[in-house]
XYZ file of C-alpha atoms in Angstrom:
565
model
C 42.638 192.976 146.246
C 39.961 191.029 144.411
C 42.833 189.318 142.399
C 44.283 188.126 145.216
C 41.126 186.763 146.707
C 39.955 185.286 143.387
C 43.563 183.627 143.119
C 43.189 182.152 146.570
C 39.518 181.238 145.755
C 40.863 179.440 142.570
C 43.872 177.527 144.059
C 41.264 176.563 146.888
C 38.883 175.252 144.173
C 41.580 173.722 142.224
C 42.972 171.711 145.283
C 39.519 170.576 146.245
C 38.979 169.117 143.142
C 42.009 167.472 143.100
C 41.735 166.018 146.223
C 38.109 164.857 145.025
C 39.734 163.418 141.937
C 42.480 161.418 143.731
C 39.923 160.033 146.209
C 37.661 158.945 143.720
C 40.325 157.131 141.628
C 40.973 153.459 142.566
C 44.887 152.840 143.358
C 46.755 150.994 140.904
C 44.584 151.067 137.832
C 45.063 152.597 134.416
C 43.928 156.168 133.462
C 40.532 156.203 131.675
C 40.399 156.713 127.657
C 43.483 154.395 127.199
C 42.970 151.255 124.522
C 45.324 148.448 123.639
C 44.767 146.816 120.473
C 41.144 148.036 120.286
C 40.802 146.939 124.203
C 39.347 149.628 126.303
C 41.730 149.137 129.322
C 40.791 152.512 131.056
C 40.152 152.109 134.928
C 41.406 148.397 134.819
C 44.153 147.196 137.058
C 47.106 145.711 135.309
C 46.146 142.268 135.966
C 42.659 143.054 134.363
C 44.041 144.911 131.441
C 46.428 141.840 130.559
C 43.413 139.124 130.766
C 41.424 141.427 128.547
C 43.958 141.843 125.936
C 44.967 138.396 125.476
C 41.503 137.273 125.510
C 40.546 139.924 122.782
C 43.886 139.311 120.721
C 43.303 138.402 117.016
C 43.749 134.842 115.875
C 47.283 134.037 114.181
C 47.416 135.131 110.617
C 48.133 132.785 107.758
C 51.680 133.077 106.597
C 52.638 132.196 103.062
C 56.154 130.895 102.925
C 58.032 130.480 99.255
C 61.509 128.863 98.670
C 62.464 128.955 94.932
C 59.502 126.924 93.550
C 57.877 125.394 96.742
C 55.336 127.237 98.928
C 53.651 126.550 101.791
C 50.862 128.403 103.790
C 50.626 127.847 107.615
C 49.523 129.764 110.756
C 51.899 132.295 112.116
C 51.853 130.686 115.534
C 53.807 127.786 113.965
C 56.622 130.319 113.044
C 56.334 131.350 116.800
C 54.283 134.207 116.074
C 52.484 135.301 119.220
C 50.495 138.396 120.598
C 52.739 140.177 123.417
C 50.378 141.329 126.219
C 53.137 142.476 128.364
C 54.480 144.365 125.822
C 51.369 145.744 124.068
C 50.422 147.227 127.601
C 53.799 148.685 128.522
C 52.952 151.953 126.651
C 49.521 152.391 128.283
C 50.927 151.935 131.759
C 53.581 154.751 131.126
C 51.248 157.014 129.402
C 48.733 156.507 132.514
C 51.571 157.417 135.013
C 52.671 160.318 132.901
C 49.450 162.224 132.792
C 49.015 165.595 134.423
C 46.436 167.263 136.603
C 44.591 168.889 134.088
C 44.255 165.273 132.154
C 43.354 163.986 135.458
C 40.686 166.623 135.966
C 39.472 166.322 132.427
C 38.914 162.603 133.093
C 36.842 163.329 136.243
C 34.354 165.176 134.244
C 33.936 162.783 131.271
C 36.685 164.583 129.240
C 39.273 162.105 129.175
C 41.999 162.047 126.908
C 41.627 159.032 124.324
C 44.847 156.980 123.661
C 45.003 154.151 121.479
C 48.103 151.935 121.432
C 48.512 148.869 118.864
C 48.892 145.471 119.788
C 52.513 144.096 119.674
C 53.288 140.847 118.318
C 56.477 138.989 118.464
C 58.554 135.894 117.068
C 60.322 133.138 118.821
C 63.058 132.786 116.335
C 64.069 129.332 117.734
C 60.544 128.202 116.751
C 60.530 129.842 113.305
C 64.211 128.287 112.623
C 62.742 124.935 113.559
C 59.750 125.086 111.359
C 61.281 126.760 108.337
C 64.218 124.044 108.265
C 61.417 121.248 108.142
C 59.644 123.030 105.722
C 62.832 123.208 103.205
C 64.451 119.979 104.397
C 64.949 118.372 100.394
C 64.674 122.041 98.761
C 68.237 122.873 98.657
C 70.295 121.185 95.887
C 74.063 120.305 96.913
C 77.081 121.315 94.644
C 78.476 118.777 92.507
C 82.377 118.697 92.344
C 83.975 118.360 88.787
C 84.610 114.848 88.373
C 87.194 112.862 86.038
C 85.684 110.474 83.575
C 86.976 108.135 80.513
C 85.488 108.623 77.386
C 85.114 105.286 75.595
C 84.798 107.195 72.519
C 88.145 109.320 72.317
C 89.744 106.849 74.755
C 90.559 109.682 76.816
C 90.206 111.207 80.174
C 88.249 114.176 80.763
C 86.637 116.565 83.070
C 82.878 116.261 84.021
C 82.284 120.126 85.008
C 81.032 120.744 88.403
C 77.680 122.701 89.237
C 76.857 125.333 91.946
C 74.448 124.408 94.439
C 71.390 126.432 96.306
C 70.728 126.092 99.663
C 67.955 127.693 101.574
C 69.018 130.384 104.047
C 66.906 129.985 106.849
C 68.685 132.289 108.911
C 67.959 135.294 106.863
C 64.420 134.436 106.706
C 64.071 134.218 110.290
C 65.825 137.664 110.791
C 63.517 139.232 108.143
C 60.285 137.753 109.982
C 61.343 138.797 113.487
C 61.796 142.416 112.417
C 58.223 142.433 110.882
C 56.042 139.617 112.449
C 53.081 141.196 110.970
C 54.270 140.150 107.676
C 51.731 137.466 105.566
C 54.356 136.652 103.169
C 57.590 135.224 103.909
C 60.484 134.488 101.108
C 63.352 131.972 102.409
C 66.469 133.233 99.881
C 68.350 130.158 98.068
C 71.513 130.951 98.582
C 74.076 130.060 95.683
C 76.528 127.191 97.221
C 80.021 126.887 94.606
C 81.202 123.441 94.216
C 84.677 122.799 96.591
C 86.187 121.098 93.601
C 85.626 123.075 90.494
C 86.910 121.995 87.068
C 89.595 124.268 86.786
C 91.420 122.190 89.760
C 90.624 118.815 88.467
C 92.116 119.929 84.318
C 95.541 119.443 85.423
C 94.953 115.784 86.787
C 93.289 115.150 83.488
C 95.986 116.103 81.960
C 98.522 114.013 83.901
C 96.219 110.931 83.094
C 95.955 111.577 79.548
C 99.760 111.921 79.443
C 99.982 108.079 80.696
C 97.754 106.754 78.035
C 100.318 105.696 75.746
C 101.669 101.930 74.340
C 104.225 100.586 76.656
C 106.830 97.895 75.731
C 108.694 95.799 78.008
C 111.550 93.260 77.241
C 113.135 90.598 79.275
C 116.789 91.536 80.316
C 118.857 88.800 78.307
C 116.439 88.027 75.669
C 114.868 89.266 72.853
C 111.494 88.385 74.456
C 109.079 91.822 74.268
C 105.479 92.336 75.104
C 103.390 95.574 74.536
C 100.516 96.993 76.397
C 98.339 98.935 74.192
C 97.475 102.722 75.317
C 93.925 101.443 76.430
C 95.374 98.621 78.646
C 97.776 101.310 80.168
C 94.679 103.459 80.655
C 92.873 100.417 82.612
C 95.826 100.643 85.217
C 95.519 103.517 87.222
C 92.986 105.901 88.498
C 92.715 109.525 88.149
C 91.722 110.782 91.442
C 91.015 114.279 93.107
C 94.182 114.086 94.844
C 96.327 112.485 92.029
C 97.445 109.506 90.064
C 96.603 106.213 92.046
C 97.876 102.944 90.372
C 95.121 100.253 90.204
C 96.946 97.301 92.131
C 94.693 94.579 91.128
C 94.907 95.606 87.424
C 98.614 96.387 87.726
C 99.327 92.820 88.897
C 96.918 91.206 86.428
C 98.679 93.167 83.333
C 102.241 92.470 84.925
C 101.175 88.385 85.163
C 100.069 88.284 81.663
C 103.245 90.650 80.180
C 105.560 88.103 82.382
C 103.645 84.989 81.358
C 104.059 86.166 77.680
C 107.953 86.918 77.582
C 109.013 84.434 80.370
C 110.919 81.387 79.124
C 110.758 79.215 82.273
C 112.907 76.281 82.643
C 111.584 72.950 80.858
C 112.036 69.688 82.788
C 113.219 66.461 81.682
C 110.325 64.462 80.057
C 109.069 61.769 77.482
C 108.352 61.986 73.845
C 107.100 59.485 71.660
C 109.415 58.728 69.141
C 107.371 56.012 66.807
C 105.879 53.833 69.014
C 108.694 54.255 72.181
C 109.048 56.602 74.754
C 112.337 58.420 74.762
C 113.758 60.596 77.453
C 113.807 64.553 76.412
C 116.569 66.393 78.386
C 115.915 69.422 80.516
C 116.721 72.995 79.457
C 117.511 75.910 81.553
C 115.398 79.120 80.927
C 115.180 82.757 81.965
C 112.225 84.372 84.087
C 111.391 87.872 85.413
C 113.078 88.724 88.594
C 109.534 89.463 89.651
C 109.526 91.463 92.897
C 112.152 94.014 91.934
C 110.545 93.859 88.145
C 107.034 94.605 89.452
C 108.338 97.708 91.113
C 109.815 98.937 88.086
C 106.999 98.239 85.930
C 104.443 99.993 88.283
C 106.819 102.980 88.419
C 107.737 103.282 84.737
C 103.836 102.697 83.675
C 103.002 105.752 86.068
C 106.176 107.937 84.519
C 104.637 109.576 81.304
C 108.309 109.992 80.241
C 108.762 106.192 79.818
C 107.184 103.971 77.006
C 109.264 100.947 77.321
C 110.995 99.029 80.194
C 113.875 96.225 80.511
C 112.617 94.053 82.979
C 115.255 92.188 85.335
C 115.636 88.683 84.676
C 116.935 85.697 86.414
C 117.872 82.287 85.632
C 115.190 79.216 85.653
C 116.346 76.176 86.826
C 114.853 72.794 85.730
C 113.183 70.674 88.510
C 113.639 67.522 86.917
C 116.838 66.507 85.212
C 117.374 63.869 82.695
C 119.213 61.618 85.288
C 116.257 61.822 87.626
C 113.584 60.221 84.820
C 112.968 56.406 85.405
C 113.741 54.135 82.529
C 110.563 54.245 80.211
C 110.792 50.618 79.982
C 109.925 50.267 83.967
C 106.997 52.848 83.831
C 103.781 51.209 84.700
C 100.429 52.466 83.783
C 98.960 53.489 87.227
C 95.372 54.634 86.000
C 93.534 55.855 82.856
C 90.788 58.452 82.815
C 88.388 58.639 80.064
C 85.646 60.850 78.310
C 83.688 61.158 75.182
C 83.017 64.382 73.297
C 80.150 63.280 70.549
C 78.470 66.070 68.733
C 81.039 68.502 69.340
C 81.757 71.313 67.048
C 85.002 71.626 64.719
C 86.303 74.272 66.930
C 85.983 72.244 70.209
C 87.717 69.575 68.842
C 90.221 71.607 67.728
C 90.923 72.542 71.243
C 90.452 69.205 72.649
C 92.990 68.036 70.355
C 95.552 70.951 70.921
C 94.909 70.695 74.785
C 95.552 66.864 74.889
C 98.719 67.596 72.936
C 99.929 70.280 75.193
C 99.773 68.046 78.129
C 101.091 64.798 76.783
C 104.594 63.790 78.081
C 104.355 66.188 81.101
C 106.214 64.699 83.999
C 105.620 65.559 87.525
C 108.558 65.029 89.857
C 107.898 63.245 93.015
C 106.274 65.699 95.911
C 105.910 68.249 93.176
C 102.332 69.914 92.127
C 100.873 69.179 88.753
C 99.520 72.556 87.490
C 97.209 71.929 84.541
C 97.104 75.410 83.350
C 100.857 75.704 83.710
C 101.413 72.474 81.861
C 98.945 73.437 78.918
C 101.191 76.873 78.639
C 97.888 79.052 78.917
C 94.751 79.307 77.023
C 95.455 81.640 73.996
C 95.097 82.205 70.443
C 98.971 82.385 70.465
C 98.947 79.030 72.039
C 96.711 77.604 69.156
C 93.470 77.700 71.053
C 90.350 79.116 69.265
C 86.718 80.196 69.675
C 84.258 77.454 71.003
C 81.373 77.506 73.602
C 82.279 78.283 77.196
C 80.648 79.095 80.604
C 80.906 82.699 81.143
C 78.551 85.254 83.179
C 75.984 82.990 83.934
C 75.529 82.243 80.016
C 77.080 79.760 77.339
C 78.857 81.881 74.997
C 81.112 81.968 72.308
C 84.721 82.141 73.957
C 88.599 81.167 73.532
C 89.427 77.540 74.385
C 85.869 75.906 74.652
C 86.548 72.352 74.807
C 89.674 72.703 77.039
C 87.616 71.490 80.187
C 86.866 68.230 78.259
C 90.716 67.684 78.894
C 90.896 68.886 82.218
C 87.887 66.835 83.376
C 89.628 63.580 81.734
C 93.032 64.502 83.672
C 91.070 64.972 86.796
C 89.536 61.460 86.601
C 92.780 60.252 85.993
C 94.722 61.714 88.743
C 91.904 61.376 90.995
C 91.501 57.684 90.345
C 95.484 57.430 90.975
C 94.722 58.479 94.585
C 96.570 61.746 94.566
C 96.035 64.699 96.955
C 93.934 67.260 95.466
C 95.454 70.743 95.533
C 92.726 72.757 93.411
C 89.603 71.490 91.628
C 86.542 73.759 90.351
C 83.027 72.684 89.175
C 81.325 73.753 86.181
C 78.626 75.928 86.911
C 76.059 73.549 85.606
C 75.763 69.944 84.747
C 77.410 69.810 81.055
C 76.396 66.770 79.166
C 79.873 66.083 77.580
C 80.811 64.606 81.143
C 77.790 62.037 81.691
C 77.012 59.592 82.846
C 79.723 60.189 85.381
C 77.715 63.292 87.265
C 79.792 65.402 89.417
C 83.239 63.566 88.357
C 84.574 66.688 86.236
C 86.746 69.819 86.384
C 86.600 73.239 85.139
C 89.379 75.325 84.145
C 89.603 78.976 82.982
C 92.745 81.220 82.285
C 93.715 82.969 84.403
C 92.853 82.037 87.643
C 90.812 78.605 87.506
C 93.063 75.761 87.489
C 93.304 71.966 88.098
C 96.152 70.924 90.641
C 97.339 67.862 92.098
C 100.190 66.474 94.553
C 102.300 63.926 93.376
C 102.729 61.524 96.226
C 103.610 58.276 94.876
C 107.477 58.812 95.977
C 108.574 58.693 92.138
C 107.883 61.017 89.082
C 104.660 60.455 87.066
C 104.326 60.788 83.409
C 101.051 62.352 81.512
C 100.161 60.548 78.618
C 97.074 61.452 76.658
C 95.273 59.183 73.861
C 93.166 61.381 71.550
C 90.675 59.591 68.771
C 89.052 62.370 66.731
C 87.110 60.162 64.828
C 85.465 58.029 67.676
C 85.316 61.239 70.110
C 86.856 59.574 72.683
C 90.027 60.979 74.967
C 92.173 59.126 77.467
C 94.921 60.719 79.856
C 97.236 58.125 81.076
C 99.101 58.069 84.310
C 102.420 56.337 83.985
C 105.238 56.061 86.966
C 106.295 53.414 89.484
C 102.500 52.121 90.894
C 102.217 52.655 94.623
C 100.954 49.813 96.669
C 97.374 51.458 96.939
C 93.609 50.630 96.029
C 91.124 53.336 95.124
C 87.424 53.289 95.237
C 85.446 55.889 93.852
C 81.737 55.863 94.678
C 78.734 56.867 92.571
C 77.629 60.648 92.959
C 75.318 60.816 96.168
C 72.438 63.425 95.083
C 71.231 65.353 97.960
C 68.843 67.693 96.096
C 67.498 68.645 92.717
C 66.309 72.004 91.752
C 64.147 72.133 88.146
C 65.419 74.168 85.662
C 63.692 77.635 85.332
C 61.663 78.685 81.949
C 63.283 79.045 78.820
C 64.331 82.706 77.948
C 63.827 84.073 74.358
C 65.855 87.042 73.247
C 65.576 89.276 70.206
C 68.256 89.289 67.859
C 68.010 91.678 65.085
C 70.667 89.875 63.087
C 68.264 86.593 62.481
C 65.896 86.860 59.844
C 61.871 87.543 60.681
C 60.658 84.319 62.733
C 63.941 82.281 62.781
C 65.037 80.720 65.903
C 68.382 79.655 67.038
C 68.971 77.727 70.404
C 72.316 79.281 72.248
C 71.791 77.674 76.090
C 70.421 74.681 76.950
C 68.315 73.799 80.200
C 69.781 71.941 82.957
C 68.196 70.946 86.449
C 70.171 71.867 89.136
C 72.166 69.486 91.575
C 73.550 69.217 95.280
C 75.862 65.999 95.137
C 78.943 64.875 96.389
C 81.459 61.617 95.777
C 83.761 60.043 97.846
C 87.130 58.482 97.344
C 88.436 55.813 99.409
C 92.183 55.084 99.463
C 93.894 51.798 100.861
C 97.516 51.830 101.296
C 100.501 51.108 103.791
C 99.451 54.062 105.780
C 95.986 52.615 106.564
C 92.435 53.485 105.073
C 91.425 57.273 104.500
C 88.307 58.607 102.508
C 87.832 62.043 100.961
C 84.776 64.040 99.362
C 84.498 66.057 96.569
C 81.434 68.134 96.473
C 79.610 69.734 93.845
C 76.508 72.321 93.338
C 75.256 72.839 90.060
C 72.709 75.728 89.172
C 69.604 75.425 87.416
C 70.022 76.286 83.997
C 67.288 77.854 81.623
C 67.524 77.272 77.831
C 67.799 80.339 75.931
C 66.876 80.870 72.387
C 67.450 83.847 70.008
C 64.784 84.669 67.901
C 64.450 87.047 65.004
C 62.546 90.407 64.916
C 58.719 90.530 64.134
C 58.165 90.860 60.350
């Protein structure tokens, strides 16, 4: 009976206490004794607890980021780090809701259970990725593919090896940081990146390229004429590309043109020649030349075929354009005009080239309506055609080169044909004002083999004869134009100078081959000019005027000096 009374009394007392406890706790507050990140949130509403945790959250730590040899230190918030009050409070809310009757009674009498929950930090992966990507920009090294080079020493193609690259693995670093946002150090690993084209893939191409490096011989069908390209010249005719051998069309065409120009035997037109003091007729002569369209395709294919080292080029007959019967009687030829120039103070080499070029074009006949080409008439500027080294203008300098002095003859020829009133097809000027062609400034023409020619069209209605008179002793040259003199008059004006530019200061270049203190002038100063000359032609068709423009560059004097003693 006592037990029952005591039990009933105990239950009654407990029920009373619980009722009193529930009544004494505000609805929606957290249980006493709860701490989040060191903040006492017991008795607070959820909103109050969130505000307290956010307010007392620690500042973002500094994070040291490394990538290879590069290091940066920056606030963690730049990497998307932040204290998550919501996530931090969640365990405390669960603990508060899960407390039993005994724990609540204990809290009522000041014996609440103490629970401390850590502050939860999280990382915004997108922001971390953006910041890290910006940091490592330029840190990575791209892989370098193997490539093909031409070794000038061995004169062979070779492989330049590939090298692996390294790229920062930002994704891996972001994953590591989001998994451990409390970290204050973060390493961005460098991922090895292999080259897409390793040496092993390039070597077979190099072997193909080297197999083509051999001397190559051509012969003109129906003749004994041959020409040979050296192994080095052949190597210049193609590229070794990653996807195979590729013809260098420009170089191929130049080489083909040089070879065919050498082996072709073009027809010779009827012409005049001096026999004593009299002009006599020389009959035409048929020739044999390369059948170019078919020959070029065969040449290109053979050069790129390592099994072939020679080729028989298809040929065709070359027919003269001017026959003996078409030549006027020499006794009926009239002197139409004369071009003149002087070449005082020329070197022996320059005089040799002037004489040779003058002799080559002497007696040339241009049929009516045809175009006179100085280079074609000359037969090319080569040692095989009798030319020697002399001063030429090349690459912005006056340098020693084959054929220096030929322009003395082209300039004199230009003056003759221009004065005859013939239409200009091609005329090129010199880079600067040359003293040999004074005092008729701008009245000159430069030629260079290949590609820089002097051309006029014969519009006189009859063949014309080019005759040269060279006097080496007096340093004078004449180019005479003979034919059936047309009823026309030609007036050529003096040069009109539009602008003049002073020459730059002299340049001094050390030449180790000179003795100390010695000095040798190798280029001469000349002012720049912008000028033109006009030509007025009067004939049965009326009066017409044309203009020949010239722009000379200002030219500096250049001196070679010996090294200091």
